[in-house]
Amino acid sequence: MNLSFNWLAELVDLEASFQGDAKTVAEHLTLIAAAVEKIEPVGEGLDGIVAARVLEVGPHPNADRLSLCKVDRGDGAPLDVVCGAPVIVKGALYPHVAPGGTLPSGFAIESRKIRGELSHGMLCSDIELELGRDKGGIMRLADDIVPGTSVGEALGLPDTRLALDLNPNRVDLGCHVGVARELAAPAEALRERDFGTSWDPAWRDGDDEASGAGLRVRIEAPDRCSRYLAAVVRGVRVGPSPTWLVGRLMAVGARPINNVVDATNYVLLEQNQPLHAFDLKTLNGSEIRVRAATDGEQVTTLDGQTHKLTSAASVIADRDRAGALAGVMGGLDTEVTTETVDVVIECAAFDPAAVRRTARETGLSTDASYRFERGIDVHAGEHALKRCVELILATAGGEAEAEAIRVGPAPTRPPVQKLRLSRVKQVLGLDLGRADVATHLEPIGLREVESETSGGGAEDVLQIQVPGWRTDITREIDLVEEVARRVGYERFPDADRRFRTSSVPEDESVGAAARVRRELVAEGLLEARSLSFMPGDHLGNRAIVAVPNPLSNEESYLRAAMVPVLLRRLEHNFSRRHRNVRLFEIGTVFDYGETPDQFREQRRVGVVMTGGRRPGHWSGPVPDLELWDIKGIAERLAHRLCGSLVTAGSEASDDPFLAGGWLAPDGFRVEKDGAIVGIGGLVRASAVDGPPWAAPVLAFELRLDAVEPVRHATYRVTSQFPSVRRDLSVTIPADVRAGDVEAAVRSVATDLLVNVRLFDVYAGEELGEGRRALGWAFRFRAPDRTLTDEEVESEMRLLSDALEEQFDAKVRSA
Amino acid sequence: MTEVGASLLDRLAALEEQGLVAIRAAGDSDALETARVDYLGRNGRLADAMGAIGTVEAKARREVGQRANAVKTALLAALEDETRRLSDAEAAGKGPRLDTTLPARRSWVGGLHPVTRVIDEIAEIFQDLGFTRVEGPEIETTWYNFTALNIPLDHPAADMMDTFYLHDDVVLRTHTSPMQARVMEAHEPPVRVLVPGLAYRRDSFDPSHAPAFEQIEGLAVDEGIDFIEFRSSIQHFVKQFFGKDTRSRFRPSYYPFTEPSAEVDVSCTVCSGSGCPTCKRTGWITIMGSGMVDPAVFEAVGIDPERYTGYAFGMGPARIAMVRHGIPDMRLLYEGELDFLEQMA
């Protein structure tokens, strides 16, 4: 919402409290009502630009597109001016900048020859004057000023434009009167203006239909329009608006159209009431019907678009067809043009939801629809209509019909809302008396009325009359907010009351995520964050849950696993020629529940890494990361954070966990309580779009709920006696897994075995067909004594016997 | 003491004196080794003298033996000192043999995402005020996402957030605020929670918008919480997070689930309020939407609004991270690009 500072100053005294300073006003509005986002000067640098009358206009002898004019600046010395505009009207007034003057841009104007003809200065468009955005048109001025008048002065410029960011509940601030109310600190500062003195019609009322002034109005859809007021002005002369009105519209960035339409827009900007003018002659049967559109009905709106409607949309129709979209935009067929003689001014109260449906169906959002959707002051219609008719009479002439139409039940009185001082104290913490509250609320029209009920607690209760323009105030808390706002949030005192306890325990998932992050950062991984979306299928990485209304194909599904999304981040890094990448992300994955309207979410951590194991070093080559590195990370996470959990070798699986199977054969699983909670290994080459120079890609994914609460280690006595290492090399059939061998060792060994380490894996022909050798290093230690050779030998026998028995292992002699 | 004993004591005294001189004067490791062999070697002078102890009469033998041991200890100590001194001197004398300016062997450096760090820091400050952290579902019902928060489905307020619908009454949550209702349904006041998480809106991915983005929600409900306490708590947060010299201001705003509602601005951390592109020349950066919990929300979850009051707030950690690090384009946060993440790590 753009505001004109000059306009506001006309409505309210801005000198006493704000020293007439726009910046001070803007700051105040921001702190008590709505934020002023921008303050910008309008119409600066117009000095020396005056209205000039075109006395003669003729073609330029050497150029088709130029014309040669003789203009009068009111000083009796007409000047020749070359002009490039397509239409210059003889006798009309235009802004002229004389030689020696400058445009607002700072461009200096001199007399110069244009195609051989001397041009003394130029006629200006609104773009050149930095007042508007019309293309090519020279700005025609109304005949209400005489040649020589300063254009800036006549337009009421310079001015300052304040861009106000309206909160959705404060549509009443969408007009200058509304903002002036907020600025009127003492109630007297608001300058009351009286309308309806020159035109005070006889109202023709009806519940759903009324006739008068040569017009019949019928509300056929009372659920869409509660009230419809109409006035008729006959014999108007449609043309440019007077300069002061044009200046006002320009000051707020609105486009002047003609004196009738401008009058309706002016009243909207002044009082918030959307109005619309119809050309009476275009209304068949001189009828107005407010009704639902029929399915398939078409309306071409003022912007030239044709809309095919359904019955969800509401229209203003005549006897035969729809001529406008109710509360949204007028129609091209019924608009006011320079040919128009008689006009109908509509001042209606359309239903917010109905307007919203019409706006949504047509994709239009207008100044009118914005206000109707949020609620207008249904009590102010007569006031606004009178104001508009009087403006039209003043600017376009004509004669107003003495009758005016008013259809629909009279609006109910605005509510009286109670406000307890004790509630103000409870919510705001402020001890305010009745008089304090009244001082804050009265300037904005919230007046205390006589309480009809007296008695218990009456001292505490104020009965506040809510004005019609405050459709947002329906509850006591709304008044509490008004008090807080009017006091000024920044004027509340400070307090030390900050800490309180909470009955809500901290979610374990939060701590789990933090611990996973710490571990992975320590592993040298960088945390990434990506959006949860992905295309349905990317290189075989699937997603499951579809987004029915996505913005793009890239975002048409929700991820079902972390790794596929991280692989896309990896691809992005490949495109930036990064070969060494190590990323992790903690996020949510999605799946359907029992039925497709049920959904499941799970928190996961994903890891993706590729490239060198360390940054390169001059001392020698650095090997690339391989399966054992990612398994190491998985193992440490599993061991350190997930308790007793172990990692076990696994074939690639179709488990939904994998979401499309990015895992190459021979991955590993993390299992807990019999369920798979993590999976990892080498990523299939076909699941990543990688360049030829890329190293193998490794990935790992773990359910966050596998992470256990912090457990504190229990101290066990550390032995001060020496440990003994013994190696054992065995050959086993190739299909026996090392993990199973280690598990067997651990299960048969006594407490003396403190460490098992595989130090060698070897396969060679001399071992025999289908066999391989594993070299194990065992470390034995007793807490209370030095072990004897005999004890250790006995332990080793236990192990070798078990391996021979369980795995067909053969001990290799050293 | 007898003659033999006395003369052996003299001999030991001389031996000690001469030995210490020999060791200290050695000057290099070869000479030191010679001195060691000469005095402390298996056939050295001390061994020789100690061999003579047997000839001392029994009653003096103990004294002489002790003296011999003392001499040995003194010589060994001197030898050790000198060895250390010489090796230091030799190392220093010979100068660097390695070019230690060569690059070190490095490891990959990991790091947290800047948004994570913002969330963690926010959480820490509010944890000091008694808040606990909870998380909630990203797929929500329209009841929790809108209705319980006093947002009628057919209301302009719903325009403020364009929604991804997954099903008739199931959406990707448009804010973390539905957790307000969930937490209050599950717990009796006093309630103080902080809810970090992703929210979703149908915004196209551009420099200042993302269709999915982090939010952090706060909710405090108890008896006797008023606007003064609310504002003081938030101001405390601002000072802790942005620094003591940062100014803040509360200004009226509108959210269906708070009333009175406030937006919180902080003085621009880039230009300190004088006006720059980061703050769009206003000197202020909006960091938070907030307000006193609307009674309608309490009613929706069955809490007596006449008894309890509270405040709620929401922040965008991504936007705060952008301001903090001078990141011009939100998309950089979500690309996972290595150079970017390493800079932030």
PDB file of N, CA and C in Angstrom, chain A residues 459-492:
ATOM      1  N   GLU A 459     -16.205  -2.506  37.586  1.00  0.00           N
ATOM      2  CA  GLU A 459     -15.060  -1.586  37.594  1.00  0.00           C
ATOM      3  C   GLU A 459     -13.953  -2.081  36.660  1.00  0.00           C
ATOM      4  N   ASP A 460     -13.901  -3.399  36.543  1.00  0.00           N
ATOM      5  CA  ASP A 460     -12.828  -4.026  35.777  1.00  0.00           C
ATOM      6  C   ASP A 460     -13.119  -4.005  34.278  1.00  0.00           C
ATOM      7  N   VAL A 461     -14.392  -3.874  33.944  1.00  0.00           N
ATOM      8  CA  VAL A 461     -14.791  -4.128  32.555  1.00  0.00           C
ATOM      9  C   VAL A 461     -15.080  -2.835  31.809  1.00  0.00           C
ATOM     10  N   LEU A 462     -14.493  -2.699  30.635  1.00  0.00           N
ATOM     11  CA  LEU A 462     -14.831  -1.610  29.730  1.00  0.00           C
ATOM     12  C   LEU A 462     -15.634  -2.188  28.574  1.00  0.00           C
ATOM     13  N   GLN A 463     -16.683  -1.466  28.204  1.00  0.00           N
ATOM     14  CA  GLN A 463     -17.430  -1.867  27.015  1.00  0.00           C
ATOM     15  C   GLN A 463     -16.963  -0.969  25.883  1.00  0.00           C
ATOM     16  N   ILE A 464     -16.388  -1.583  24.859  1.00  0.00           N
ATOM     17  CA  ILE A 464     -15.773  -0.806  23.780  1.00  0.00           C
ATOM     18  C   ILE A 464     -16.595  -0.966  22.502  1.00  0.00           C
ATOM     19  N   GLN A 465     -16.979   0.157  21.942  1.00  0.00           N
ATOM     20  CA  GLN A 465     -17.684   0.138  20.665  1.00  0.00           C
ATOM     21  C   GLN A 465     -16.638  -0.056  19.558  1.00  0.00           C
ATOM     22  N   VAL A 466     -16.810  -1.133  18.795  1.00  0.00           N
ATOM     23  CA  VAL A 466     -15.868  -1.398  17.706  1.00  0.00           C
ATOM     24  C   VAL A 466     -16.369  -0.688  16.458  1.00  0.00           C
ATOM     25  N   PRO A 467     -15.549   0.136  15.823  1.00  0.00           N
ATOM     26  CA  PRO A 467     -16.009   0.826  14.611  1.00  0.00           C
ATOM     27  C   PRO A 467     -16.111  -0.144  13.432  1.00  0.00           C
ATOM     28  N   GLY A 468     -16.938   0.224  12.474  1.00  0.00           N
ATOM     29  CA  GLY A 468     -17.213  -0.668  11.342  1.00  0.00           C
ATOM     30  C   GLY A 468     -15.987  -1.042  10.537  1.00  0.00           C
ATOM     31  N   TRP A 469     -14.989  -0.178  10.511  1.00  0.00           N
ATOM     32  CA  TRP A 469     -13.815  -0.487   9.697  1.00  0.00           C
ATOM     33  C   TRP A 469     -12.896  -1.507  10.349  1.00  0.00           C
ATOM     34  N   ARG A 470     -13.104  -1.789  11.645  1.00  0.00           N
ATOM     35  CA  ARG A 470     -12.242  -2.771  12.303  1.00  0.00           C
ATOM     36  C   ARG A 470     -12.931  -4.128  12.337  1.00  0.00           C
ATOM     37  N   THR A 471     -13.068  -4.725  11.142  1.00  0.00           N
ATOM     38  CA  THR A 471     -13.706  -6.041  11.060  1.00  0.00           C
ATOM     39  C   THR A 471     -12.848  -7.112  11.725  1.00  0.00           C
ATOM     40  N   ASP A 472     -11.592  -6.779  12.031  1.00  0.00           N
ATOM     41  CA  ASP A 472     -10.713  -7.785  12.638  1.00  0.00           C
ATOM     42  C   ASP A 472     -10.922  -7.908  14.144  1.00  0.00           C
ATOM     43  N   ILE A 473     -11.623  -6.931  14.733  1.00  0.00           N
ATOM     44  CA  ILE A 473     -11.771  -6.973  16.193  1.00  0.00           C
ATOM     45  C   ILE A 473     -13.078  -7.665  16.564  1.00  0.00           C
ATOM     46  N   THR A 474     -12.961  -8.911  17.000  1.00  0.00           N
ATOM     47  CA  THR A 474     -14.150  -9.677  17.348  1.00  0.00           C
ATOM     48  C   THR A 474     -14.049 -10.292  18.735  1.00  0.00           C
ATOM     49  N   ARG A 475     -12.858 -10.188  19.356  1.00  0.00           N
ATOM     50  CA  ARG A 475     -12.656 -10.835  20.648  1.00  0.00           C
ATOM     51  C   ARG A 475     -11.939  -9.877  21.600  1.00  0.00           C
ATOM     52  N   GLU A 476     -12.000 -10.222  22.857  1.00  0.00           N
ATOM     53  CA  GLU A 476     -11.329  -9.391  23.850  1.00  0.00           C
ATOM     54  C   GLU A 476      -9.821  -9.288  23.574  1.00  0.00           C
ATOM     55  N   ILE A 477      -9.240 -10.418  23.150  1.00  0.00           N
ATOM     56  CA  ILE A 477      -7.788 -10.425  22.947  1.00  0.00           C
ATOM     57  C   ILE A 477      -7.392  -9.453  21.832  1.00  0.00           C
ATOM     58  N   ASP A 478      -8.333  -9.237  20.883  1.00  0.00           N
ATOM     59  CA  ASP A 478      -8.043  -8.273  19.814  1.00  0.00           C
ATOM     60  C   ASP A 478      -7.894  -6.866  20.387  1.00  0.00           C
ATOM     61  N   LEU A 479      -8.695  -6.578  21.407  1.00  0.00           N
ATOM     62  CA  LEU A 479      -8.576  -5.266  22.058  1.00  0.00           C
ATOM     63  C   LEU A 479      -7.302  -5.188  22.893  1.00  0.00           C
ATOM     64  N   VAL A 480      -6.933  -6.319  23.500  1.00  0.00           N
ATOM     65  CA  VAL A 480      -5.685  -6.340  24.267  1.00  0.00           C
ATOM     66  C   VAL A 480      -4.515  -5.997  23.343  1.00  0.00           C
ATOM     67  N   GLU A 481      -4.551  -6.565  22.145  1.00  0.00           N
ATOM     68  CA  GLU A 481      -3.486  -6.251  21.182  1.00  0.00           C
ATOM     69  C   GLU A 481      -3.488  -4.772  20.821  1.00  0.00           C
ATOM     70  N   GLU A 482      -4.683  -4.226  20.654  1.00  0.00           N
ATOM     71  CA  GLU A 482      -4.760  -2.802  20.328  1.00  0.00           C
ATOM     72  C   GLU A 482      -4.107  -1.960  21.423  1.00  0.00           C
ATOM     73  N   VAL A 483      -4.368  -2.346  22.670  1.00  0.00           N
ATOM     74  CA  VAL A 483      -3.751  -1.611  23.782  1.00  0.00           C
ATOM     75  C   VAL A 483      -2.228  -1.729  23.702  1.00  0.00           C
ATOM     76  N   ALA A 484      -1.749  -2.949  23.489  1.00  0.00           N
ATOM     77  CA  ALA A 484      -0.295  -3.164  23.434  1.00  0.00           C
ATOM     78  C   ALA A 484       0.330  -2.345  22.314  1.00  0.00           C
ATOM     79  N   ARG A 485      -0.336  -2.363  21.182  1.00  0.00           N
ATOM     80  CA  ARG A 485       0.153  -1.664  20.004  1.00  0.00           C
ATOM     81  C   ARG A 485       0.186  -0.155  20.248  1.00  0.00           C
ATOM     82  N   ARG A 486      -0.896   0.344  20.824  1.00  0.00           N
ATOM     83  CA  ARG A 486      -0.995   1.789  21.020  1.00  0.00           C
ATOM     84  C   ARG A 486      -0.051   2.270  22.124  1.00  0.00           C
ATOM     85  N   VAL A 487       0.180   1.409  23.121  1.00  0.00           N
ATOM     86  CA  VAL A 487       1.203   1.751  24.113  1.00  0.00           C
ATOM     87  C   VAL A 487       2.552   1.822  23.389  1.00  0.00           C
ATOM     88  N   GLY A 488       2.737   0.903  22.437  1.00  0.00           N
ATOM     89  CA  GLY A 488       4.011   0.801  21.725  1.00  0.00           C
ATOM     90  C   GLY A 488       4.835  -0.317  22.330  1.00  0.00           C
ATOM     91  N   TYR A 489       5.090  -1.359  21.555  1.00  0.00           N
ATOM     92  CA  TYR A 489       5.845  -2.504  22.087  1.00  0.00           C
ATOM     93  C   TYR A 489       7.179  -2.059  22.684  1.00  0.00           C
ATOM     94  N   GLU A 490       7.736  -1.035  22.061  1.00  0.00           N
ATOM     95  CA  GLU A 490       9.069  -0.610  22.502  1.00  0.00           C
ATOM     96  C   GLU A 490       9.014   0.180  23.804  1.00  0.00           C
ATOM     97  N   ARG A 491       7.802   0.489  24.253  1.00  0.00           N
ATOM     98  CA  ARG A 491       7.711   1.228  25.518  1.00  0.00           C
ATOM     99  C   ARG A 491       7.390   0.317  26.704  1.00  0.00           C
ATOM    100  N   PHE A 492       7.333  -0.992  26.460  1.00  0.00           N
ATOM    101  CA  PHE A 492       7.128  -1.920  27.580  1.00  0.00           C
ATOM    102  C   PHE A 492       8.379  -1.958  28.441  1.00  0.00           C
TER     103      PHE A 492
END
